[in-house]
């Protein structure tokens, strides 16, 4: 790396930033770059899909359109004169990390966590055991998951493992009247399967107690408000052990609101609804059992809580087991990053190793100059969409400090479009996306939905090409 001359970031010599990924953390990083006073910058944003917005398009549930509306903020960022979108470009395949280093002064990795944690228990390989990532991508029309199938027509009871907001989304989509989803941007294949679904009971399996549930109060409350759906909690499991009661007093109000809500549901009993969310606590799945090759039950080991060295209550298995009759299992126990060829990766944490957003060559190793990271790839898969705004801003502050200290890459080229064309990559520009967006909205409108998503990369690209002015 060469020390940069003083004029980098001026009108004559704008700072060129490459952002890899186009989800919330990517747009908040681009926004923060454009907002740095006195800095002249250009931002090129890459996504392997032809469409922008990452988890807002492919993760946020279709019945949470109010959360999806955040894309209006990202659209404003994309209107900045220095912004360009390069969709349908996979880094590590279409462009290598070295190509990016030859074209940009700084690179911001906003690649999220594309895979998921698995339980690692016997029976997990049965075809009726799924990760939440697959199910969420499938109902959201994410091209990667279009071919998945979930045998909802043959299941009346399912288990959802995990007590986070992803588990809440999965449980709600399974229990909700599909007609209430029909007007959203849910994928057509998912709506058809949900209409044929026989699922009536969802066991939500938490390995810790009600006080440690990771879901937001409004998410569990939303399920209880669904017509015909009861949230059922066994009174014994709603009670807190003395240590959890003491611990709860030190926690955020949301944990206290969850406990109050769950204890209230325990008092209300079974209810008269046809569909049930059965919240179980202090249960550790140990095996998925099959009958004739199909999921028939999940065996759980009961647990009690004990504080670890830092005082956090952790589950300790006890000598008591239960078998829950279920025909499908969804694991919603957290996401995990996947390595990008040529990029640093921490296999233990499943993130890009970094010190406050500055990428390290390896975990605990030296800083990798010119490379920065934001979002889930930086801190792991936690936080809501909005959490990424201050997080990306903090990384951009490090970039500005490094720029002032003369630490930036010294790119030899400024011709990424030409490089992509040379390689025969048909990239999607922001103007292409705007036409595709209008097309998806119009198609949705014609079908009585907020949006119709083209279901595959091929269909998305065919629409992009068809919509281009001749
Ligand atoms: P999460 O909030 O980290 O929840 C993961 C859950 O899985 C926790 O209950 C965790 O229990 C449990 N778990 C982990 N390993 C387990 C194991 N081996 N066995 C049993 N249970 C296990 O993650 P998430 O639900 O994937 O959500 C990711 C982030 O996206 C969160 O910040 C979430 O709030 C956000 N999100 C928000 C929304 C929304 O606002 N509507 C929707 C979806 C996601 P422990 O607590 O015991 O570790």
Short mmCIF file of C-alpha atoms in Angstrom, two decimals, residues 12-464:
data_model
loop_
_atom_site.label_atom_id
_atom_site.label_comp_id
_atom_site.label_asym_id
_atom_site.label_seq_id
_atom_site.Cartn_x
_atom_site.Cartn_y
_atom_site.Cartn_z
CA UNK A 12 -10.91 16.34 -8.83
CA UNK A 13 -10.07 13.00 -7.23
CA UNK A 14 -13.10 11.50 -5.48
CA UNK A 15 -12.69 8.64 -3.04
CA UNK A 16 -13.91 5.48 -4.80
CA UNK A 17 -15.62 3.04 -2.45
CA UNK A 18 -16.79 -0.45 -3.40
CA UNK A 19 -19.55 -1.91 -1.23
CA UNK A 20 -20.17 -5.65 -1.44
CA UNK A 21 -23.78 -6.43 -0.60
CA UNK A 22 -26.87 -4.24 -0.90
CA UNK A 23 -28.82 -4.89 2.28
CA UNK A 24 -29.48 -2.38 5.08
CA UNK A 25 -25.89 -2.24 6.36
CA UNK A 26 -24.64 -1.58 2.80
CA UNK A 27 -27.03 1.32 2.23
CA UNK A 28 -26.37 2.83 5.67
CA UNK A 29 -22.62 2.66 4.91
CA UNK A 30 -23.12 4.35 1.51
CA UNK A 31 -25.29 6.99 3.16
CA UNK A 32 -22.67 7.64 5.85
CA UNK A 33 -19.95 8.00 3.18
CA UNK A 34 -22.06 10.54 1.23
CA UNK A 35 -22.74 12.49 4.42
CA UNK A 36 -19.08 13.04 5.38
CA UNK A 37 -18.65 16.82 5.23
CA UNK A 38 -16.27 18.00 2.51
CA UNK A 39 -15.65 14.49 1.16
CA UNK A 40 -16.22 13.83 -2.53
CA UNK A 41 -16.94 10.14 -2.90
CA UNK A 42 -18.35 7.64 -5.36
CA UNK A 43 -19.93 4.43 -4.20
CA UNK A 44 -20.33 1.32 -6.35
CA UNK A 45 -22.53 -1.33 -4.72
CA UNK A 46 -22.42 -4.99 -5.79
CA UNK A 47 -24.95 -7.76 -5.24
CA UNK A 48 -24.86 -11.32 -6.53
CA UNK A 49 -28.65 -11.14 -7.06
CA UNK A 50 -30.17 -8.92 -9.77
CA UNK A 51 -32.16 -7.15 -7.02
CA UNK A 52 -31.06 -4.91 -4.14
CA UNK A 53 -32.00 -4.73 -0.42
CA UNK A 54 -30.74 -8.07 0.95
CA UNK A 55 -32.76 -9.29 3.93
CA UNK A 56 -35.33 -6.50 3.58
CA UNK A 57 -36.46 -8.15 0.35
CA UNK A 58 -35.56 -11.78 1.12
CA UNK A 59 -35.80 -12.02 4.92
CA UNK A 60 -38.35 -9.60 6.41
CA UNK A 61 -41.68 -11.43 6.44
CA UNK A 62 -44.22 -10.53 3.71
CA UNK A 63 -46.83 -9.58 6.33
CA UNK A 64 -44.40 -7.02 7.79
CA UNK A 65 -44.65 -4.50 4.92
CA UNK A 66 -44.21 -1.66 7.42
CA UNK A 67 -40.62 -2.90 8.03
CA UNK A 68 -40.03 -3.38 4.29
CA UNK A 69 -41.00 0.28 3.73
CA UNK A 70 -37.48 1.21 4.93
CA UNK A 71 -36.33 0.76 1.29
CA UNK A 72 -37.61 4.31 0.68
CA UNK A 73 -34.63 5.49 2.73
CA UNK A 74 -32.28 3.35 0.61
CA UNK A 75 -33.82 4.66 -2.62
CA UNK A 76 -32.86 8.19 -1.54
CA UNK A 77 -29.26 7.04 -1.03
CA UNK A 78 -29.26 5.52 -4.52
CA UNK A 79 -30.37 8.89 -5.95
CA UNK A 80 -27.03 10.45 -4.92
CA UNK A 81 -25.06 11.36 -8.06
CA UNK A 82 -22.04 9.32 -6.98
CA UNK A 83 -24.00 6.06 -6.48
CA UNK A 84 -24.01 3.08 -8.87
CA UNK A 85 -25.56 -0.39 -8.47
CA UNK A 86 -24.05 -3.52 -9.99
CA UNK A 87 -26.54 -6.32 -9.51
CA UNK A 88 -26.03 -9.89 -10.75
CA UNK A 89 -22.29 -9.67 -10.03
CA UNK A 90 -20.84 -12.28 -7.70
CA UNK A 91 -17.62 -11.36 -5.97
CA UNK A 92 -15.25 -14.32 -5.92
CA UNK A 93 -16.60 -15.50 -9.29
CA UNK A 94 -17.40 -12.62 -11.69
CA UNK A 95 -14.97 -10.26 -10.00
CA UNK A 96 -12.18 -11.33 -7.68
CA UNK A 97 -11.15 -9.49 -4.55
CA UNK A 98 -7.96 -8.52 -6.42
CA UNK A 99 -10.10 -6.94 -9.19
CA UNK A 100 -11.82 -4.82 -6.54
CA UNK A 101 -8.49 -3.85 -5.00
CA UNK A 102 -7.37 -2.67 -8.44
CA UNK A 103 -10.44 -0.41 -8.80
CA UNK A 104 -11.31 1.05 -5.38
CA UNK A 105 -9.58 3.03 -2.65
CA UNK A 106 -11.69 1.38 0.02
CA UNK A 107 -13.91 -1.71 0.15
CA UNK A 108 -16.81 -2.24 2.52
CA UNK A 109 -17.97 -5.81 3.05
CA UNK A 110 -21.72 -5.93 3.76
CA UNK A 111 -22.31 -9.57 2.92
CA UNK A 112 -24.41 -10.53 5.95
CA UNK A 113 -24.75 -14.11 7.15
CA UNK A 114 -26.10 -16.27 4.35
CA UNK A 115 -26.14 -19.64 6.09
CA UNK A 116 -27.44 -20.95 9.39
CA UNK A 117 -26.46 -22.76 12.56
CA UNK A 118 -27.55 -26.37 12.83
CA UNK A 119 -28.29 -28.45 15.91
CA UNK A 120 -26.03 -31.37 14.99
CA UNK A 121 -28.37 -34.05 16.38
CA UNK A 122 -29.32 -37.50 15.04
CA UNK A 123 -32.17 -37.39 12.54
CA UNK A 124 -31.36 -33.85 11.41
CA UNK A 125 -30.76 -35.08 7.84
CA UNK A 126 -34.34 -36.33 7.41
CA UNK A 127 -36.16 -34.57 4.59
CA UNK A 128 -38.73 -33.07 7.00
CA UNK A 129 -36.09 -31.15 8.97
CA UNK A 130 -35.48 -27.67 7.58
CA UNK A 131 -33.54 -24.56 8.47
CA UNK A 132 -35.51 -21.38 9.00
CA UNK A 133 -33.24 -19.72 6.42
CA UNK A 134 -34.62 -22.03 3.71
CA UNK A 135 -38.23 -21.54 4.75
CA UNK A 136 -37.94 -17.77 5.08
CA UNK A 137 -36.16 -17.49 1.70
CA UNK A 138 -38.78 -19.77 0.12
CA UNK A 139 -41.85 -17.82 1.26
CA UNK A 140 -40.10 -14.54 0.44
CA UNK A 141 -39.39 -15.52 -3.19
CA UNK A 142 -35.59 -15.60 -2.76
CA UNK A 143 -34.26 -17.26 -5.95
CA UNK A 144 -31.88 -19.54 -3.97
CA UNK A 145 -34.78 -21.30 -2.24
CA UNK A 146 -37.40 -21.51 -4.99
CA UNK A 147 -36.92 -25.24 -5.50
CA UNK A 148 -37.31 -26.17 -1.81
CA UNK A 149 -40.43 -27.98 -0.74
CA UNK A 150 -42.07 -28.21 2.66
CA UNK A 151 -44.63 -30.94 3.13
CA UNK A 152 -47.16 -28.73 4.89
CA UNK A 153 -50.10 -30.72 3.51
CA UNK A 154 -48.94 -33.84 5.39
CA UNK A 155 -48.16 -32.20 8.75
CA UNK A 156 -50.53 -31.19 11.51
CA UNK A 157 -47.86 -30.59 14.17
CA UNK A 158 -44.46 -29.00 13.68
CA UNK A 159 -41.59 -28.01 15.94
CA UNK A 160 -39.80 -24.68 15.60
CA UNK A 161 -36.52 -24.76 17.49
CA UNK A 162 -35.26 -21.43 18.86
CA UNK A 163 -36.77 -18.49 20.68
CA UNK A 164 -35.71 -15.59 18.47
CA UNK A 165 -37.64 -13.33 16.08
CA UNK A 166 -36.92 -15.65 13.14
CA UNK A 167 -38.67 -18.45 15.06
CA UNK A 168 -41.57 -16.00 15.56
CA UNK A 169 -41.75 -15.28 11.82
CA UNK A 170 -41.74 -18.99 10.97
CA UNK A 171 -44.39 -19.81 13.58
CA UNK A 172 -46.62 -16.90 12.52
CA UNK A 173 -46.46 -17.75 8.80
CA UNK A 174 -47.32 -21.38 9.63
CA UNK A 175 -50.28 -20.47 11.84
CA UNK A 176 -51.73 -17.45 10.07
CA UNK A 177 -54.73 -17.68 7.76
CA UNK A 178 -53.09 -17.79 4.31
CA UNK A 179 -55.77 -15.45 2.94
CA UNK A 180 -54.28 -12.76 5.17
CA UNK A 181 -50.98 -13.27 3.30
CA UNK A 182 -52.50 -13.37 -0.18
CA UNK A 183 -52.26 -9.61 -0.76
CA UNK A 184 -48.63 -9.32 0.38
CA UNK A 185 -45.54 -9.99 -1.75
CA UNK A 186 -45.38 -13.63 -0.58
CA UNK A 187 -44.10 -16.01 -3.27
CA UNK A 188 -46.90 -17.69 -5.26
CA UNK A 189 -45.47 -21.18 -4.60
CA UNK A 190 -45.51 -20.50 -0.84
CA UNK A 191 -49.09 -19.20 -0.84
CA UNK A 192 -50.25 -22.31 -2.73
CA UNK A 193 -48.48 -24.60 -0.21
CA UNK A 194 -49.78 -22.65 2.79
CA UNK A 195 -53.34 -22.84 1.45
CA UNK A 196 -52.97 -26.64 1.40
CA UNK A 197 -51.29 -26.73 4.82
CA UNK A 198 -52.74 -28.95 7.56
CA UNK A 199 -50.51 -27.47 10.27
CA UNK A 200 -52.55 -26.77 13.40
CA UNK A 201 -50.00 -26.87 16.22
CA UNK A 202 -46.54 -25.37 16.45
CA UNK A 203 -44.27 -26.34 19.33
CA UNK A 204 -41.86 -23.49 19.94
CA UNK A 205 -38.83 -24.98 21.67
CA UNK A 206 -36.72 -22.71 23.87
CA UNK A 207 -33.60 -24.12 25.48
CA UNK A 208 -33.78 -21.52 28.27
CA UNK A 209 -36.70 -20.03 30.19
CA UNK A 210 -39.31 -17.32 29.48
CA UNK A 211 -37.02 -14.65 30.94
CA UNK A 212 -34.29 -15.48 28.40
CA UNK A 213 -36.53 -15.60 25.30
CA UNK A 214 -34.84 -13.62 22.49
CA UNK A 215 -38.05 -12.63 20.70
CA UNK A 216 -39.44 -9.10 20.86
CA UNK A 217 -42.64 -8.71 22.92
CA UNK A 218 -44.61 -7.37 19.98
CA UNK A 219 -43.73 -10.42 17.89
CA UNK A 220 -45.20 -12.96 20.35
CA UNK A 221 -48.12 -10.63 21.07
CA UNK A 222 -48.83 -10.42 17.33
CA UNK A 223 -49.24 -14.22 17.18
CA UNK A 224 -51.66 -14.17 20.13
CA UNK A 225 -53.74 -11.57 18.27
CA UNK A 226 -54.17 -13.74 15.16
CA UNK A 227 -57.78 -14.86 14.79
CA UNK A 228 -58.22 -18.51 15.79
CA UNK A 229 -54.71 -18.85 17.22
CA UNK A 230 -53.92 -19.45 20.92
CA UNK A 231 -50.49 -18.99 22.49
CA UNK A 232 -50.38 -21.76 25.09
CA UNK A 233 -47.88 -21.91 27.96
CA UNK A 234 -47.78 -24.59 30.68
CA UNK A 235 -48.05 -22.85 34.08
CA UNK A 236 -45.06 -24.75 35.47
CA UNK A 237 -42.87 -23.56 32.59
CA UNK A 238 -43.99 -19.93 32.93
CA UNK A 239 -42.72 -19.84 36.54
CA UNK A 240 -39.24 -18.44 36.98
CA UNK A 241 -36.64 -20.18 39.11
CA UNK A 242 -35.29 -17.89 41.87
CA UNK A 243 -32.08 -17.15 39.98
CA UNK A 244 -33.94 -16.15 36.77
CA UNK A 245 -36.30 -13.94 38.80
CA UNK A 246 -33.31 -12.09 40.27
CA UNK A 247 -31.57 -11.96 36.88
CA UNK A 248 -34.71 -10.62 35.16
CA UNK A 249 -34.69 -7.54 37.37
CA UNK A 250 -31.34 -6.60 35.77
CA UNK A 251 -32.63 -7.01 32.21
CA UNK A 252 -34.29 -4.73 29.64
CA UNK A 253 -38.00 -3.99 29.86
CA UNK A 254 -38.64 -6.23 26.83
CA UNK A 255 -37.62 -9.35 28.82
CA UNK A 256 -39.95 -8.30 31.64
CA UNK A 257 -42.78 -7.69 29.17
CA UNK A 258 -42.22 -11.14 27.63
CA UNK A 259 -42.39 -12.83 31.05
CA UNK A 260 -45.54 -10.94 32.06
CA UNK A 261 -47.17 -11.85 28.73
CA UNK A 262 -46.20 -15.54 28.92
CA UNK A 263 -47.40 -15.82 32.53
CA UNK A 264 -50.71 -14.25 31.53
CA UNK A 265 -51.09 -16.80 28.71
CA UNK A 266 -50.35 -19.59 31.21
CA UNK A 267 -53.27 -18.33 33.33
CA UNK A 268 -55.59 -18.28 30.29
CA UNK A 269 -55.02 -21.98 29.52
CA UNK A 270 -55.71 -23.77 26.22
CA UNK A 271 -58.20 -21.34 24.68
CA UNK A 272 -60.73 -22.27 22.02
CA UNK A 273 -58.79 -21.53 18.82
CA UNK A 274 -58.22 -24.21 16.19
CA UNK A 275 -54.52 -23.42 15.93
CA UNK A 276 -52.01 -23.40 18.78
CA UNK A 277 -48.57 -22.03 19.39
CA UNK A 278 -47.30 -24.20 22.25
CA UNK A 279 -44.38 -22.40 23.89
CA UNK A 280 -42.11 -24.89 25.63
CA UNK A 281 -39.18 -23.79 27.74
CA UNK A 282 -36.06 -25.49 29.09
CA UNK A 283 -36.10 -28.21 26.46
CA UNK A 284 -33.09 -29.29 24.38
CA UNK A 285 -33.79 -31.23 21.17
CA UNK A 286 -31.59 -34.35 21.22
CA UNK A 287 -32.98 -36.43 18.33
CA UNK A 288 -35.45 -36.26 15.46
CA UNK A 289 -37.24 -39.60 15.23
CA UNK A 290 -38.59 -41.10 12.01
CA UNK A 291 -41.26 -43.57 11.08
CA UNK A 292 -41.17 -44.98 7.52
CA UNK A 293 -38.46 -42.46 6.67
CA UNK A 294 -40.60 -39.46 7.65
CA UNK A 295 -40.26 -37.21 10.69
CA UNK A 296 -42.52 -38.55 13.44
CA UNK A 297 -41.30 -36.89 16.62
CA UNK A 298 -38.64 -34.78 18.26
CA UNK A 299 -37.09 -36.07 21.44
CA UNK A 300 -36.14 -33.36 23.92
CA UNK A 301 -34.11 -33.43 27.10
CA UNK A 302 -35.30 -31.16 29.87
CA UNK A 303 -32.94 -28.63 31.40
CA UNK A 304 -32.55 -26.29 34.34
CA UNK A 305 -30.72 -22.98 34.38
CA UNK A 306 -27.36 -22.38 36.03
CA UNK A 307 -25.30 -19.20 35.84
CA UNK A 308 -22.08 -19.40 33.84
CA UNK A 309 -18.85 -17.71 34.99
CA UNK A 310 -20.21 -14.33 33.84
CA UNK A 311 -23.55 -14.80 35.63
CA UNK A 312 -25.59 -15.51 32.48
CA UNK A 313 -28.16 -18.29 32.97
CA UNK A 314 -27.31 -21.30 30.78
CA UNK A 315 -29.26 -24.54 30.27
CA UNK A 316 -27.93 -27.66 31.99
CA UNK A 317 -29.54 -30.92 30.85
CA UNK A 318 -31.26 -33.02 33.50
CA UNK A 319 -32.25 -36.68 33.45
CA UNK A 320 -35.74 -36.17 32.05
CA UNK A 321 -36.81 -36.70 28.44
CA UNK A 322 -40.00 -36.13 26.46
CA UNK A 323 -41.08 -37.11 22.96
CA UNK A 324 -43.15 -34.55 21.07
CA UNK A 325 -45.15 -35.88 18.10
CA UNK A 326 -44.36 -33.65 15.11
CA UNK A 327 -44.14 -34.21 11.37
CA UNK A 328 -41.84 -31.32 10.47
CA UNK A 329 -39.00 -29.54 12.25
CA UNK A 330 -37.72 -26.02 11.56
CA UNK A 331 -34.43 -24.96 13.12
CA UNK A 332 -34.33 -21.22 13.83
CA UNK A 333 -31.24 -21.07 16.02
CA UNK A 334 -29.31 -18.29 14.32
CA UNK A 335 -27.62 -17.40 11.06
CA UNK A 336 -23.98 -17.87 10.11
CA UNK A 337 -21.68 -16.17 7.60
CA UNK A 338 -20.09 -17.99 4.66
CA UNK A 339 -16.57 -17.23 3.43
CA UNK A 340 -16.05 -15.20 0.24
CA UNK A 341 -13.14 -16.59 -1.83
CA UNK A 342 -10.10 -14.38 -1.30
CA UNK A 343 -11.58 -12.63 1.73
CA UNK A 344 -10.68 -13.04 5.41
CA UNK A 345 -13.04 -15.23 7.45
CA UNK A 346 -13.33 -16.30 11.07
CA UNK A 347 -14.64 -19.88 10.91
CA UNK A 348 -15.31 -20.00 14.64
CA UNK A 349 -17.58 -16.94 14.72
CA UNK A 350 -18.78 -17.19 11.10
CA UNK A 351 -17.99 -13.50 10.44
CA UNK A 352 -15.27 -11.43 8.75
CA UNK A 353 -12.62 -10.89 11.45
CA UNK A 354 -12.37 -7.22 12.31
CA UNK A 355 -11.35 -4.64 14.87
CA UNK A 356 -14.26 -2.18 15.13
CA UNK A 357 -15.01 -2.55 11.42
CA UNK A 358 -11.41 -2.63 10.12
CA UNK A 359 -10.95 -6.05 8.51
CA UNK A 360 -8.15 -8.23 9.87
CA UNK A 361 -6.13 -10.60 7.70
CA UNK A 362 -7.12 -13.40 10.07
CA UNK A 363 -8.76 -13.58 13.52
CA UNK A 364 -6.45 -11.72 15.92
CA UNK A 365 -4.12 -10.85 13.01
CA UNK A 366 -3.03 -7.51 11.52
CA UNK A 367 -5.41 -5.07 9.82
CA UNK A 368 -6.02 -5.76 6.12
CA UNK A 369 -5.57 -2.28 4.65
CA UNK A 370 -8.40 -0.80 2.61
CA UNK A 371 -10.98 -3.39 3.74
CA UNK A 372 -13.87 -2.64 6.13
CA UNK A 373 -16.92 -4.55 7.27
CA UNK A 374 -20.44 -3.64 8.40
CA UNK A 375 -23.64 -5.38 9.52
CA UNK A 376 -23.96 -9.06 10.39
CA UNK A 377 -20.64 -9.86 8.66
CA UNK A 378 -19.05 -7.51 11.23
CA UNK A 379 -20.83 -8.23 14.50
CA UNK A 380 -22.66 -11.51 13.89
CA UNK A 381 -26.36 -12.09 13.19
CA UNK A 382 -27.95 -9.87 15.81
CA UNK A 383 -30.01 -6.72 15.83
CA UNK A 384 -32.93 -5.24 13.93
CA UNK A 385 -32.75 -3.47 10.55
CA UNK A 386 -32.21 -0.09 12.24
CA UNK A 387 -29.32 -1.41 14.37
CA UNK A 388 -27.24 -1.30 11.20
CA UNK A 389 -27.41 2.47 10.84
CA UNK A 390 -25.15 3.45 13.79
CA UNK A 391 -23.07 0.33 13.20
CA UNK A 392 -22.29 1.26 9.57
CA UNK A 393 -21.69 4.88 10.58
CA UNK A 394 -19.08 3.72 13.11
CA UNK A 395 -17.21 1.79 10.41
CA UNK A 396 -17.31 4.81 8.07
CA UNK A 397 -15.76 6.90 10.87
CA UNK A 398 -12.81 4.45 10.85
CA UNK A 399 -12.58 4.82 7.07
CA UNK A 400 -12.45 8.61 7.35
CA UNK A 401 -9.76 8.41 10.04
CA UNK A 402 -7.71 6.08 7.81
CA UNK A 403 -8.22 8.36 4.80
CA UNK A 404 -6.94 11.31 6.84
CA UNK A 405 -3.94 9.23 7.87
CA UNK A 406 -3.22 8.53 4.19
CA UNK A 407 -4.21 4.87 4.45
CA UNK A 408 -6.15 3.79 1.40
CA UNK A 409 -5.56 1.39 -1.45
CA UNK A 410 -3.88 2.71 -4.58
CA UNK A 411 -6.11 1.40 -7.39
CA UNK A 412 -4.59 1.29 -10.87
CA UNK A 413 -7.89 1.33 -12.76
CA UNK A 414 -11.21 3.15 -12.80
CA UNK A 415 -13.11 1.04 -15.31
CA UNK A 416 -15.15 -1.60 -13.48
CA UNK A 417 -17.92 -1.49 -16.09
CA UNK A 418 -15.44 -2.25 -18.85
CA UNK A 419 -13.96 -5.11 -16.79
CA UNK A 420 -17.42 -6.62 -16.30
CA UNK A 421 -18.32 -6.25 -19.98
CA UNK A 422 -15.02 -7.84 -21.01
CA UNK A 423 -16.01 -10.85 -18.92
CA UNK A 424 -19.48 -11.01 -20.45
CA UNK A 425 -21.26 -10.18 -17.17
CA UNK A 426 -24.71 -8.70 -17.81
CA UNK A 427 -24.88 -6.50 -14.71
CA UNK A 428 -28.04 -4.82 -13.46
CA UNK A 429 -27.83 -1.04 -13.06
CA UNK A 430 -29.97 1.05 -10.73
CA UNK A 431 -32.02 2.16 -13.74
CA UNK A 432 -32.56 -1.51 -14.65
CA UNK A 433 -33.72 -2.16 -11.08
CA UNK A 434 -36.09 0.79 -11.13
CA UNK A 435 -37.78 -0.61 -14.25
CA UNK A 436 -37.89 -4.10 -12.70
CA UNK A 437 -39.30 -2.65 -9.48
CA UNK A 438 -42.07 -0.83 -11.39
CA UNK A 439 -42.78 -4.05 -13.33
CA UNK A 440 -43.01 -6.15 -10.12
CA UNK A 441 -45.35 -3.59 -8.55
CA UNK A 442 -47.57 -3.47 -11.66
CA UNK A 443 -47.67 -7.29 -11.88
CA UNK A 444 -48.56 -7.43 -8.19
CA UNK A 445 -51.28 -4.83 -8.65
CA UNK A 446 -52.79 -6.89 -11.47
CA UNK A 447 -52.93 -9.91 -9.12
CA UNK A 448 -54.27 -8.02 -6.09
CA UNK A 449 -50.89 -8.15 -4.29
CA UNK A 450 -48.47 -5.44 -3.24
CA UNK A 451 -45.75 -6.95 -5.46
CA UNK A 452 -45.15 -9.99 -7.62
CA UNK A 453 -41.54 -11.13 -7.38
CA UNK A 454 -40.07 -12.85 -10.40
CA UNK A 455 -39.15 -16.25 -8.93
CA UNK A 456 -35.66 -16.99 -10.27
CA UNK A 457 -32.47 -15.25 -11.33
CA UNK A 458 -33.25 -16.29 -14.93
CA UNK A 459 -36.76 -14.81 -14.76
CA UNK A 460 -35.46 -11.64 -13.10
CA UNK A 461 -32.76 -11.23 -15.76
CA UNK A 462 -35.24 -11.95 -18.57
CA UNK A 463 -37.46 -9.18 -17.20
CA UNK A 464 -34.50 -6.80 -16.84
#
